[in-house]
XYZ file of C-alpha atoms in Angstrom:
696
model
C -22.668 -55.449 -33.423
C -24.267 -52.785 -31.313
C -26.490 -53.827 -28.407
C -29.752 -52.074 -27.590
C -31.237 -51.491 -24.162
C -34.813 -52.323 -25.136
C -35.457 -56.055 -25.515
C -38.469 -55.378 -27.750
C -36.055 -53.931 -30.320
C -33.339 -56.491 -29.612
C -31.249 -57.484 -32.573
C -28.658 -59.998 -31.435
C -30.009 -62.795 -29.267
C -27.966 -65.757 -28.052
C -29.517 -69.036 -26.963
C -27.264 -71.554 -25.200
C -28.429 -75.071 -24.333
C -26.238 -77.260 -22.141
C -26.581 -80.965 -22.872
C -24.985 -83.997 -21.312
C -22.246 -84.195 -23.953
C -22.271 -80.944 -25.922
C -23.271 -77.332 -25.326
C -25.080 -75.782 -28.292
C -25.442 -72.098 -29.105
C -27.588 -70.224 -31.615
C -26.927 -66.551 -32.361
C -29.753 -64.834 -34.215
C -29.987 -61.420 -35.806
C -33.731 -60.873 -35.395
C -33.786 -58.172 -38.042
C -31.958 -59.871 -40.907
C -32.526 -63.488 -39.919
C -28.781 -64.214 -39.999
C -28.061 -67.258 -37.876
C -24.792 -68.591 -36.484
C -24.255 -71.853 -34.633
C -21.636 -73.201 -32.269
C -21.107 -76.521 -30.511
C -18.551 -77.084 -27.769
C -17.952 -79.863 -25.285
C -20.005 -79.560 -22.115
C -17.943 -78.836 -19.011
C -19.677 -80.924 -16.320
C -17.769 -79.559 -13.339
C -18.800 -75.998 -14.179
C -21.262 -75.684 -17.045
C -20.720 -71.917 -17.236
C -17.248 -72.538 -18.683
C -18.779 -74.282 -21.706
C -21.405 -71.552 -21.984
C -18.774 -68.828 -22.165
C -16.706 -70.929 -24.581
C -19.491 -70.569 -27.173
C -18.760 -66.828 -27.284
C -15.320 -67.544 -28.693
C -16.667 -70.078 -31.187
C -19.174 -67.504 -32.447
C -16.624 -64.687 -32.493
C -18.600 -62.421 -30.156
C -18.137 -60.640 -26.865
C -20.707 -60.174 -24.139
C -21.166 -56.530 -25.107
C -22.328 -57.582 -28.569
C -25.468 -59.216 -27.207
C -28.856 -57.737 -26.428
C -30.499 -60.824 -24.881
C -29.073 -64.057 -23.442
C -31.334 -67.143 -23.251
C -30.276 -70.285 -21.451
C -31.116 -73.887 -20.712
C -29.157 -75.972 -18.248
C -28.992 -79.490 -16.863
C -27.343 -78.460 -13.578
C -30.394 -79.173 -11.425
C -31.516 -82.248 -13.353
C -28.057 -83.806 -13.199
C -27.859 -83.193 -9.455
C -31.228 -84.880 -9.028
C -30.704 -87.863 -11.320
C -27.209 -88.519 -9.981
C -28.302 -87.832 -6.387
C -25.639 -85.179 -5.923
C -27.833 -82.449 -4.481
C -28.026 -80.851 -1.050
C -28.315 -82.554 2.319
C -31.979 -81.809 3.008
C -33.976 -81.577 6.203
C -37.787 -81.579 6.033
C -40.052 -80.031 8.645
C -43.488 -81.662 8.457
C -46.635 -82.022 10.547
C -46.687 -84.555 13.351
C -47.911 -87.879 11.997
C -46.846 -87.315 8.365
C -43.204 -88.359 8.504
C -43.701 -91.327 6.166
C -45.648 -89.456 3.492
C -42.835 -89.520 0.937
C -42.288 -93.244 1.496
C -45.943 -94.215 1.094
C -46.388 -91.926 -1.912
C -49.635 -92.429 -3.773
C -49.814 -96.118 -2.854
C -49.247 -97.114 -6.476
C -46.556 -99.234 -8.106
C -44.546 -98.520 -11.213
C -46.422 -100.378 -13.990
C -43.327 -100.596 -16.159
C -40.646 -101.866 -13.818
C -42.114 -102.686 -10.444
C -45.536 -104.219 -10.927
C -44.384 -107.817 -10.426
C -41.056 -107.198 -8.696
C -41.231 -108.339 -5.078
C -38.092 -106.355 -4.247
C -39.288 -103.111 -5.842
C -38.933 -99.949 -3.776
C -40.432 -96.517 -4.173
C -37.992 -93.863 -5.429
C -37.826 -92.091 -2.068
C -36.987 -95.370 -0.332
C -34.537 -96.593 -2.953
C -32.673 -93.322 -3.606
C -33.925 -90.818 -1.039
C -33.730 -87.085 -1.585
C -34.203 -86.617 2.146
C -33.285 -89.369 4.584
C -35.871 -90.399 7.120
C -33.561 -89.321 9.934
C -33.807 -85.782 8.578
C -37.605 -85.737 8.246
C -38.667 -84.062 11.471
C -42.259 -83.880 12.720
C -43.558 -80.916 14.720
C -46.879 -80.566 16.602
C -49.417 -78.198 15.082
C -52.359 -78.804 12.774
C -54.469 -76.665 10.479
C -57.666 -78.346 9.286
C -58.907 -78.467 5.698
C -61.123 -75.411 6.274
C -58.335 -73.282 7.751
C -59.305 -73.824 11.374
C -56.321 -74.133 13.727
C -56.877 -77.480 15.428
C -53.502 -77.526 17.241
C -51.279 -74.481 17.608
C -47.757 -74.748 16.213
C -45.268 -75.790 18.893
C -42.436 -73.361 18.199
C -40.226 -74.848 20.911
C -40.449 -78.195 19.130
C -39.594 -76.506 15.832
C -36.495 -74.986 17.447
C -35.372 -78.362 18.777
C -35.775 -80.028 15.377
C -33.963 -77.243 13.537
C -31.102 -77.365 16.035
C -30.916 -81.118 15.481
C -30.748 -80.595 11.712
C -28.051 -77.971 12.181
C -25.989 -80.464 14.186
C -26.561 -83.022 11.423
C -24.997 -80.631 8.919
C -27.941 -80.229 6.531
C -27.583 -77.320 4.110
C -31.149 -77.091 2.789
C -34.519 -77.046 4.528
C -37.934 -77.911 3.130
C -41.042 -76.838 5.028
C -44.379 -78.436 4.161
C -47.144 -78.650 6.754
C -50.524 -80.338 6.541
C -53.227 -78.230 4.821
C -50.862 -75.263 4.602
C -52.383 -74.379 1.237
C -55.368 -72.982 3.194
C -53.280 -70.874 5.572
C -49.507 -70.399 5.363
C -49.202 -68.835 8.836
C -47.640 -71.901 10.510
C -45.126 -72.292 7.692
C -44.184 -68.610 7.887
C -43.449 -68.993 11.577
C -41.248 -72.021 10.845
C -39.409 -70.058 8.145
C -38.687 -67.273 10.614
C -37.092 -69.813 12.954
C -35.075 -71.314 10.091
C -33.708 -67.838 9.350
C -32.680 -67.543 12.988
C -31.171 -71.004 13.517
C -29.945 -71.983 10.021
C -29.428 -68.624 8.292
C -27.096 -70.037 5.629
C -29.430 -72.850 4.543
C -31.319 -72.866 1.268
C -35.046 -72.912 2.105
C -38.235 -73.794 0.219
C -41.828 -74.024 1.447
C -45.392 -74.495 0.186
C -45.582 -70.795 -0.662
C -44.117 -71.524 -4.098
C -47.488 -73.060 -5.064
C -50.008 -73.473 -2.204
C -52.296 -76.088 -3.714
C -54.154 -79.128 -2.426
C -52.367 -82.493 -2.473
C -50.055 -83.200 0.448
C -47.801 -85.703 -1.306
C -47.375 -83.699 -4.500
C -46.742 -80.453 -2.642
C -44.256 -82.108 -0.285
C -42.406 -83.767 -3.170
C -42.133 -80.427 -4.988
C -40.773 -78.704 -1.873
C -38.197 -81.460 -1.334
C -37.104 -81.547 -4.983
C -36.498 -77.803 -4.962
C -34.717 -77.967 -1.599
C -32.506 -80.740 -2.995
C -31.614 -78.925 -6.242
C -32.365 -75.247 -5.603
C -29.075 -74.389 -3.972
C -27.087 -76.070 -6.739
C -29.068 -74.261 -9.441
C -28.949 -70.902 -7.646
C -25.197 -71.033 -7.155
C -24.729 -71.930 -10.808
C -26.971 -69.120 -12.054
C -25.337 -66.572 -9.765
C -21.920 -67.656 -11.021
C -23.077 -67.546 -14.642
C -24.604 -64.106 -14.204
C -21.338 -62.823 -12.714
C -19.362 -64.264 -15.621
C -21.741 -62.763 -18.170
C -21.330 -59.353 -16.574
C -17.542 -59.779 -16.506
C -17.685 -60.611 -20.222
C -19.403 -57.269 -20.850
C -23.026 -58.416 -21.163
C -25.463 -56.056 -19.453
C -28.787 -57.045 -21.039
C -31.548 -59.369 -19.807
C -30.469 -62.944 -19.053
C -33.355 -65.433 -19.022
C -33.637 -69.153 -18.424
C -36.108 -71.686 -19.790
C -38.703 -73.132 -17.413
C -40.626 -76.394 -17.518
C -43.879 -74.466 -18.090
C -42.816 -73.390 -21.576
C -41.734 -69.830 -20.839
C -38.598 -67.961 -19.842
C -37.855 -66.062 -16.666
C -34.916 -63.915 -15.624
C -32.109 -65.662 -13.769
C -32.636 -63.394 -10.786
C -36.382 -64.034 -10.436
C -35.797 -67.765 -10.848
C -33.245 -67.806 -8.039
C -35.617 -65.847 -5.814
C -38.636 -68.098 -6.381
C -38.397 -71.725 -7.484
C -35.132 -72.791 -9.191
C -36.539 -76.282 -9.808
C -38.586 -74.745 -12.645
C -35.384 -75.151 -14.710
C -35.010 -78.926 -14.305
C -36.052 -79.836 -17.866
C -35.236 -76.500 -19.475
C -33.372 -77.761 -22.559
C -35.884 -80.410 -23.709
C -38.825 -78.069 -23.016
C -37.154 -75.408 -25.171
C -36.952 -77.928 -27.983
C -40.707 -78.492 -27.791
C -41.400 -74.746 -27.763
C -39.136 -74.377 -30.778
C -40.966 -77.182 -32.592
C -44.309 -75.530 -31.852
C -43.147 -72.169 -33.209
C -41.127 -73.583 -36.090
C -43.789 -75.999 -37.285
C -46.421 -73.290 -37.515
C -44.262 -70.535 -39.022
C -41.713 -72.306 -41.204
C -43.151 -75.726 -42.046
C -46.930 -75.460 -42.255
C -46.883 -78.640 -40.149
C -48.979 -78.345 -36.994
C -48.874 -82.022 -35.956
C -45.456 -83.353 -35.037
C -43.903 -86.243 -33.153
C -40.698 -84.675 -31.870
C -37.497 -86.561 -31.096
C -34.471 -84.711 -29.773
C -31.461 -87.034 -29.672
C -28.284 -85.737 -28.095
C -25.249 -87.394 -26.660
C -26.863 -88.672 -23.466
C -30.623 -88.918 -23.916
C -33.561 -88.841 -26.285
C -36.338 -86.404 -25.434
C -39.790 -86.961 -26.897
C -42.916 -84.857 -27.157
C -45.978 -84.084 -29.244
C -47.152 -80.953 -31.004
C -50.867 -81.315 -31.727
C -52.712 -78.729 -33.792
C -49.849 -76.291 -33.335
C -49.501 -76.650 -29.552
C -46.855 -78.487 -27.543
C -48.731 -80.842 -25.240
C -48.552 -80.323 -21.495
C -49.149 -82.178 -18.241
C -50.735 -80.890 -15.043
C -48.277 -82.587 -12.721
C -44.835 -83.179 -14.226
C -42.788 -86.008 -12.728
C -38.997 -85.877 -12.616
C -38.899 -89.630 -12.105
C -41.734 -92.047 -11.645
C -43.773 -90.975 -8.584
C -41.545 -87.961 -7.913
C -43.803 -85.075 -8.995
C -42.516 -81.529 -9.154
C -46.055 -80.352 -8.499
C -46.300 -77.821 -11.346
C -47.859 -77.888 -14.840
C -45.247 -78.376 -17.538
C -44.660 -79.162 -21.184
C -44.865 -82.939 -21.562
C -41.376 -84.193 -22.393
C -40.450 -87.857 -22.022
C -36.766 -88.685 -21.681
C -34.994 -92.011 -22.065
C -31.336 -92.938 -21.820
C -30.626 -93.226 -25.547
C -28.106 -90.985 -27.280
C -24.901 -90.883 -29.243
C -22.943 -91.528 -26.066
C -25.085 -94.500 -24.971
C -22.843 -97.417 -24.036
C -23.042 -100.620 -26.066
C -22.511 -103.526 -23.700
C -24.103 -106.708 -22.396
C -26.567 -107.187 -19.568
C -26.301 -109.734 -16.759
C -27.631 -112.416 -19.121
C -24.988 -111.705 -21.743
C -27.502 -110.055 -24.109
C -26.680 -106.978 -26.155
C -27.817 -103.760 -24.449
C -27.662 -100.109 -25.501
C -27.912 -97.497 -22.724
C -29.275 -96.128 -20.537
C -25.735 -95.567 -19.246
C -23.817 -92.952 -21.228
C -20.188 -92.028 -21.746
C -21.283 -88.386 -21.318
C -18.958 -85.513 -22.089
C -16.110 -87.116 -20.135
C -14.703 -89.469 -21.256
C -17.184 -89.540 -24.153
C -17.219 -92.112 -26.970
C -14.085 -94.146 -27.585
C -13.534 -92.296 -30.864
C -13.148 -88.987 -28.987
C -9.809 -90.184 -27.637
C -10.470 -89.020 -24.077
C -10.070 -92.314 -22.313
C -13.350 -94.045 -23.148
C -13.083 -97.818 -23.486
C -16.691 -99.007 -23.882
C -18.080 -98.523 -27.427
C -20.991 -96.139 -27.904
C -23.642 -95.540 -30.551
C -21.488 -92.748 -32.011
C -18.670 -95.265 -32.430
C -21.130 -97.604 -34.173
C -22.168 -94.910 -36.671
C -18.525 -94.232 -37.461
C -17.922 -97.951 -38.008
C -20.932 -98.089 -40.355
C -19.681 -95.182 -42.423
C -22.544 -92.801 -41.637
C -20.188 -90.287 -40.049
C -16.957 -89.310 -41.749
C -14.256 -88.479 -39.191
C -12.861 -85.600 -41.224
C -16.270 -83.878 -41.264
C -17.182 -84.301 -37.577
C -18.043 -80.881 -36.110
C -16.942 -79.344 -39.382
C -13.513 -80.934 -39.058
C -12.751 -79.168 -35.761
C -12.515 -82.377 -33.742
C -10.297 -85.361 -34.469
C -11.788 -88.830 -34.114
C -9.877 -92.022 -33.400
C -11.542 -94.415 -35.826
C -9.187 -97.292 -35.072
C -9.858 -97.107 -31.326
C -13.624 -97.151 -31.945
C -13.305 -100.145 -34.265
C -11.152 -101.983 -31.739
C -13.681 -101.404 -28.931
C -16.540 -102.678 -31.106
C -14.383 -105.615 -32.157
C -13.726 -106.644 -28.553
C -17.425 -106.691 -27.739
C -18.241 -108.485 -31.016
C -15.718 -111.189 -30.184
C -17.315 -111.623 -26.767
C -20.750 -112.054 -28.406
C -19.381 -114.097 -31.297
C -20.701 -111.568 -33.815
C -19.310 -109.806 -36.853
C -18.235 -106.292 -35.749
C -20.237 -104.585 -38.504
C -23.333 -106.586 -37.655
C -22.890 -105.700 -33.992
C -22.807 -101.993 -34.901
C -25.927 -102.398 -37.063
C -27.831 -104.206 -34.324
C -26.776 -101.680 -31.691
C -28.177 -98.801 -33.749
C -31.339 -100.796 -34.475
C -31.784 -101.615 -30.781
C -31.528 -97.936 -29.847
C -34.101 -97.096 -32.532
C -36.439 -99.774 -31.193
C -36.111 -98.345 -27.677
C -37.000 -94.878 -28.961
C -39.963 -96.119 -30.990
C -41.295 -98.037 -27.985
C -41.345 -94.815 -25.986
C -42.995 -92.952 -28.885
C -45.736 -95.587 -29.039
C -46.221 -95.474 -25.270
C -46.476 -91.676 -25.311
C -48.970 -91.660 -28.172
C -51.087 -94.367 -26.536
C -51.133 -92.656 -23.135
C -52.234 -89.353 -24.671
C -54.829 -91.002 -26.918
C -53.518 -89.317 -30.065
C -53.967 -90.686 -33.584
C -50.682 -89.851 -35.315
C -51.980 -90.628 -38.812
C -50.736 -87.708 -40.893
C -48.176 -86.567 -38.317
C -44.571 -85.898 -39.337
C -41.578 -86.943 -37.272
C -39.613 -83.806 -36.393
C -36.007 -84.781 -35.684
C -33.444 -82.547 -34.058
C -30.474 -82.703 -31.731
C -27.041 -83.693 -32.946
C -28.010 -87.352 -33.461
C -31.724 -86.997 -34.268
C -31.408 -87.278 -38.040
C -29.201 -90.382 -37.799
C -32.034 -92.370 -36.244
C -35.187 -90.603 -37.412
C -36.069 -92.548 -40.546
C -35.959 -95.992 -38.982
C -37.879 -94.775 -35.925
C -40.505 -93.230 -38.214
C -40.850 -96.432 -40.190
C -41.339 -98.473 -37.021
C -43.962 -95.996 -35.788
C -45.859 -95.866 -39.080
C -44.951 -92.244 -39.841
C -44.405 -91.378 -43.506
C -42.405 -88.147 -43.334
C -39.329 -87.047 -41.399
C -38.467 -83.348 -41.131
C -34.992 -82.185 -40.132
C -34.984 -78.423 -39.457
C -32.300 -76.132 -40.772
C -30.837 -75.844 -37.283
C -31.242 -79.442 -36.110
C -28.087 -79.479 -34.028
C -28.745 -76.966 -31.276
C -32.443 -76.627 -32.084
C -33.339 -76.420 -28.378
C -31.225 -73.265 -28.163
C -33.386 -71.803 -30.906
C -36.511 -72.720 -28.935
C -35.228 -70.642 -26.026
C -34.944 -67.624 -28.275
C -38.595 -67.906 -29.352
C -40.047 -68.683 -25.901
C -42.084 -65.895 -24.260
C -41.793 -64.741 -20.644
C -44.293 -66.721 -18.583
C -45.372 -66.773 -14.940
C -47.940 -69.033 -13.287
C -49.706 -68.658 -9.952
C -52.224 -70.960 -8.300
C -53.990 -71.490 -5.007
C -56.460 -74.011 -3.712
C -59.868 -73.066 -2.417
C -61.728 -76.365 -2.230
C -65.373 -75.466 -2.809
C -68.548 -77.199 -3.894
C -69.392 -75.758 -7.286
C -73.018 -75.160 -6.381
C -71.954 -73.027 -3.409
C -69.380 -70.978 -5.325
C -69.402 -67.271 -4.494
C -68.714 -65.405 -7.748
C -67.601 -62.226 -6.018
C -65.139 -64.062 -3.785
C -63.884 -66.159 -6.704
C -63.370 -63.023 -8.781
C -61.348 -61.502 -5.946
C -59.123 -64.590 -5.700
C -58.533 -64.625 -9.444
C -57.806 -60.888 -9.466
C -55.239 -61.297 -6.691
C -53.513 -64.122 -8.590
C -53.516 -62.027 -11.751
C -52.009 -59.067 -9.935
C -49.219 -61.286 -8.593
C -48.493 -62.703 -12.045
C -48.482 -59.302 -13.739
C -46.251 -57.758 -11.072
C -43.750 -60.593 -11.516
C -43.634 -60.122 -15.296
C -43.372 -56.342 -15.018
C -40.426 -56.790 -12.627
C -38.766 -58.782 -15.418
C -39.176 -55.953 -17.903
C -42.453 -56.962 -19.595
C -44.868 -54.132 -20.368
C -48.123 -54.655 -18.457
C -50.290 -53.963 -21.506
C -48.507 -56.741 -23.439
C -49.340 -59.462 -20.906
C -51.897 -62.071 -21.944
C -53.790 -63.658 -19.065
C -55.354 -67.119 -18.965
C -57.561 -68.185 -16.061
C -58.614 -71.722 -15.277
C -59.807 -73.930 -12.462
C -59.221 -77.558 -11.559
C -62.339 -79.517 -10.711
C -63.620 -83.035 -10.205
C -66.919 -84.791 -9.854
C -67.856 -85.178 -6.209
C -66.299 -88.310 -4.758
C -63.315 -88.412 -7.139
C -59.697 -87.989 -6.089
C -58.218 -86.366 -9.214
C -58.889 -83.045 -10.914
C -58.986 -81.789 -14.496
C -58.200 -78.267 -15.651
C -60.872 -76.194 -17.383
C -59.837 -72.987 -19.158
C -62.126 -70.017 -18.474
C -62.700 -67.257 -20.972
C -65.671 -65.267 -19.666
C -64.525 -62.119 -17.846
C -65.936 -60.150 -16.187
C -68.285 -62.710 -14.709
C -72.036 -62.525 -15.023
C -74.965 -64.464 -13.630
C -74.707 -67.131 -16.324
C -71.023 -67.899 -15.733
C -71.586 -70.845 -13.386
C -73.971 -72.556 -15.776
C -71.509 -72.154 -18.655
C -68.631 -73.447 -16.511
C -70.574 -76.532 -15.449
C -71.597 -77.301 -19.030
C -68.007 -76.810 -20.232
C -66.689 -79.088 -17.493
C -69.081 -81.881 -18.559
C -67.965 -81.448 -22.175
C -64.295 -81.530 -21.124
C -64.830 -84.717 -19.176
C -66.602 -86.373 -22.095
C -63.763 -85.382 -24.421
C -61.092 -86.730 -22.077
C -62.747 -89.919 -20.853
C -65.579 -90.692 -23.245
C -68.373 -89.998 -20.766
C -69.657 -87.332 -18.411
C -71.981 -87.194 -15.411
C -73.964 -83.925 -15.517
C -76.174 -85.144 -12.711
C -73.226 -85.306 -10.283
C -71.978 -82.206 -8.520
C -68.502 -80.752 -9.084
C -65.860 -79.764 -6.536
C -63.459 -76.991 -7.480
C -60.008 -77.625 -6.019
C -57.606 -75.052 -7.458
C -57.658 -71.678 -9.225
C -54.863 -70.909 -11.670
C -53.691 -67.837 -13.585
C -50.985 -67.833 -16.271
C -49.465 -64.611 -17.576
C -47.507 -64.627 -20.830
C -45.457 -61.863 -22.370
C -45.026 -61.250 -26.045
C -43.474 -64.090 -28.014
C -40.471 -63.128 -30.070
C -41.090 -63.677 -33.778
C -38.145 -64.833 -35.857
C -37.259 -64.088 -39.434
C -35.282 -66.802 -41.184
C -33.559 -66.357 -44.538
C -34.806 -68.396 -47.478
C -32.806 -70.339 -50.042
C -32.818 -69.615 -53.729
C -34.587 -72.086 -55.987
C -32.110 -74.597 -57.345
C -34.320 -77.077 -59.154
C -34.480 -80.808 -58.608
C -30.812 -81.699 -59.094
C -28.377 -80.668 -56.340
C -25.550 -78.397 -57.497
C -22.191 -79.981 -58.222
C -20.646 -78.146 -55.262
C -23.013 -79.973 -52.894
C -21.549 -83.411 -53.663
C -18.652 -84.036 -51.277
C -17.759 -87.429 -52.749
C -18.740 -90.986 -51.940
C -18.013 -93.223 -48.988
C -18.825 -96.831 -48.037
C -22.089 -96.974 -46.082
C -23.411 -100.110 -44.387
C -27.185 -100.535 -44.645
C -29.638 -102.136 -42.231
C -29.512 -105.445 -44.134
C -25.717 -105.573 -43.834
C -24.949 -104.606 -47.444
C -22.256 -102.051 -48.145
C -22.861 -99.410 -50.826
C -20.759 -96.553 -52.122
C -23.111 -93.767 -51.053
C -22.963 -90.121 -52.118
C -22.336 -87.603 -49.343
C -23.824 -84.117 -49.727
C -22.988 -80.874 -47.960
C -26.162 -79.370 -46.563
C -24.688 -75.884 -46.742
C -24.553 -76.138 -50.555
C -28.058 -77.492 -51.139
C -30.760 -75.233 -52.587
C -34.525 -75.071 -52.374
C -36.180 -77.775 -54.455
C -33.171 -80.128 -54.495
C -34.056 -83.804 -54.189
C -31.779 -86.647 -53.122
C -32.703 -90.308 -53.517
C -31.354 -92.780 -50.999
C -29.095 -94.373 -50.077
C -27.265 -91.132 -49.346
C -25.957 -89.025 -46.482
C -26.411 -85.287 -45.996
C -23.778 -83.686 -43.778
C -24.175 -80.629 -41.611
C -21.492 -79.236 -39.321
C -23.470 -80.318 -36.264
C -25.645 -83.179 -37.481
C -25.793 -85.952 -40.060
C -28.843 -87.147 -42.031
C -29.061 -90.702 -43.328
C -31.412 -91.192 -46.283
C -31.952 -94.957 -46.700
C -32.482 -96.731 -50.003
C -36.284 -96.607 -49.801
C -36.591 -92.879 -49.092
C -36.104 -89.518 -50.778
C -35.040 -86.185 -49.274
C -36.226 -82.787 -50.493
C -35.009 -79.346 -49.436
C -37.613 -76.621 -48.868
C -37.246 -72.853 -49.091
C -36.070 -72.521 -45.452
C -33.419 -75.208 -45.819
C -35.392 -77.891 -43.987
C -34.758 -81.430 -45.199
C -37.999 -83.381 -45.604
C -37.506 -87.118 -46.029
C -40.379 -89.095 -47.513
C -40.531 -92.817 -46.817
C -41.583 -94.961 -49.758
C-alpha cells in the first residue's frame, strides 16, 4: 500500500468502531472496492489498545493508511456509568436548582406513577449541588445588563471549587446567548485560578433555552476531559504507528470532524458516534447498493441494540438529542434509540423471580460465560450457542475458543431455579430480548408518526441477523436485509460520512419585525464560521454545501420547529414565502396550522457539509438459484422457536453467489455474524452479497 497526501484521492481508508464488547474495523480500497474486516475484543481500560490491535488483524501498518475514521464509546461510557469528571458549575444567582427542576415533566415510561421517582440530575447527578455555585450578575433577554457581574464573587466561588478538588468547570449564565461578555470574564478567571481544569461554556452553541444549554454545558464538562485525553492519546499512538494522514471522528450530527478540532470545541459531539455512523451507513448503503430508501435499522452488538429510521433515503434526526431521559445535549443529532439488549445481555431473574434479559451486560470483561473469562451469569450469546445457532468452531472465523459446557451449565443452573427445561429457557430468553427490541421499534415508529408499510428491516451489528427475522415478524415487516458487512457496519458508515460543522445563535425576534439586512448579516457570519472550521480541517471551500434554517414558533408557544431556507440572496418576497412555508410545515407535523397567529423566530442555524466519500463495492458473479456445493458447511442441530430440533444446513456466506436462494430452516455463517433463516422464510443473495430474507 502507498498512502497519498490528498484525502480526495485517498485509496486506503480505515474505519474503527469501538463497541461495548468488540471493536470492529473496516479497511476499504476506495479505488478497487476491496474490503477487509477485523474484530477484536474491546479494551475498556484503554480503548486505543483495541483500536491499534485491529492493525495487526488486518495486516497493515499506520503508514499504509490515507485516512483514519473512528467511533468511540469513551464519553458515553463515562456518562452512563457516572465515571466522568468532578464538575463545578458557575451559574447566575437564583438559578442553582435549574438542573434539578428540569422541564417540570416526568418520565412517562418509568416515573409517571412512581411516588419515589427522581429526576436524573437528582438521582445520579453529573454535578453535585454543593458544586453548583451562584454568582451575582444578570443580562436581560434583550441584552441589557441589569446587574453587573460580581467578579470578586466569581473568584471566591472558583477558589472554593479549587479547594473542593473539581477538575472540570461549566459556565452557563442566564441569557448568555444574547451576550457572552459575562461568561468570557468568568472564563478568564477560571484560567487564572483553575488553569488545569477542563472548561466548557455557552459559547459552544449560544441558543435560547436555559435548561437545555446548561445541561449541554454540564454534560460536556463531565465527559469532555475524558474524551479529550483519549483522543490525544489515540492520536499520539497513531503517529507512533506511522500514520500521518487525517484522523476524523464521528459526531452525533451525522458528520465527521478531525480529532484535533473536536478536542478544541465540543468533545461531547462524539457521545453516540458509533450508532450514528451505523445510521449514516444505512442511509448511504440503502440508496446506493440496495435500492431501498425506507429502512427500520437495528444494530445489535454485545451490549446494546441501537435503532433508527431511514425515510425516503434520509436518516431521521432530532433537534434536541437526549443522552438519557431529560438530559439533553442541546444539539441536533441523528435520531438513534438505544436499549440494553445485546449478545452480552445477562439472563437472570428480577426481584419477583421472573425471567429477565438485560439491560445489564457482561460487556467485554468478563463477557459471556462461553468466552471463558470468568463470567458466571448466562447471556444471550450463551443461549444462541445452546440452541445451535452458533457453532463454536466457527465463532470469529475459528479464532476464538468457546466453552460450550460452561455456557450450558450456567443456563442449566438458572433453568433449575425457574423449574424450566434448559433449552426452553434459552428459547424464551432470546424471544424476550426480541420482544424488548420490537417494543422499542414500535414506540419509535409511533412517536415519529411513520407508516412502515413497505419498509425493510435492515439488520447489522454482530448479533443483528440472529434476531432480525423474529423482530420483523412481530413488527409486521416482510423483508429483512443483512448487508455484506453486517458485523462492523458502523465502521463502514464512518468511512462514508462527510465532514460536517454546525453553528447556531439565538436572536429572538417577532417575525413581522424581522430586519432582512440584519438577518442576512447574522447568517453570513454563521456561514463564515462554519466554512472556516471546515477549511481548517482540510475541506476545499468550493466543495462546502451550506444549509440555512431558522427555528420558530407561533406566538405564545414554548417550543420551536426548524424550517429549512433555500432562497438566497434574500429579496422582498422572502418573508412572505417563509411565513407560508412555516404554516405548511406546522400542518405537516401536527395536522393543523394557524396562519392568523404571528410567529416568533428563536434561533438561526447554518450547517456546512463537505463532500461525501462515494464507495465502490465489488459485485458477485451470478450463480443461479442453487448455492454451490462449496457453500454448504454441513448440518447441525438447530432448536426452533416452537422447541423442535431440526438438522439444519449451515452455509458459508463467503461461498454464496448472486442469485442463490436458501429456504429455511437454515443458518448462514459469516466470520463476524450469523444469520438464522427460520422455517417460514427464504433468503436470497443479491449482486453485492447482501442477504435478503423474505418472510412468508
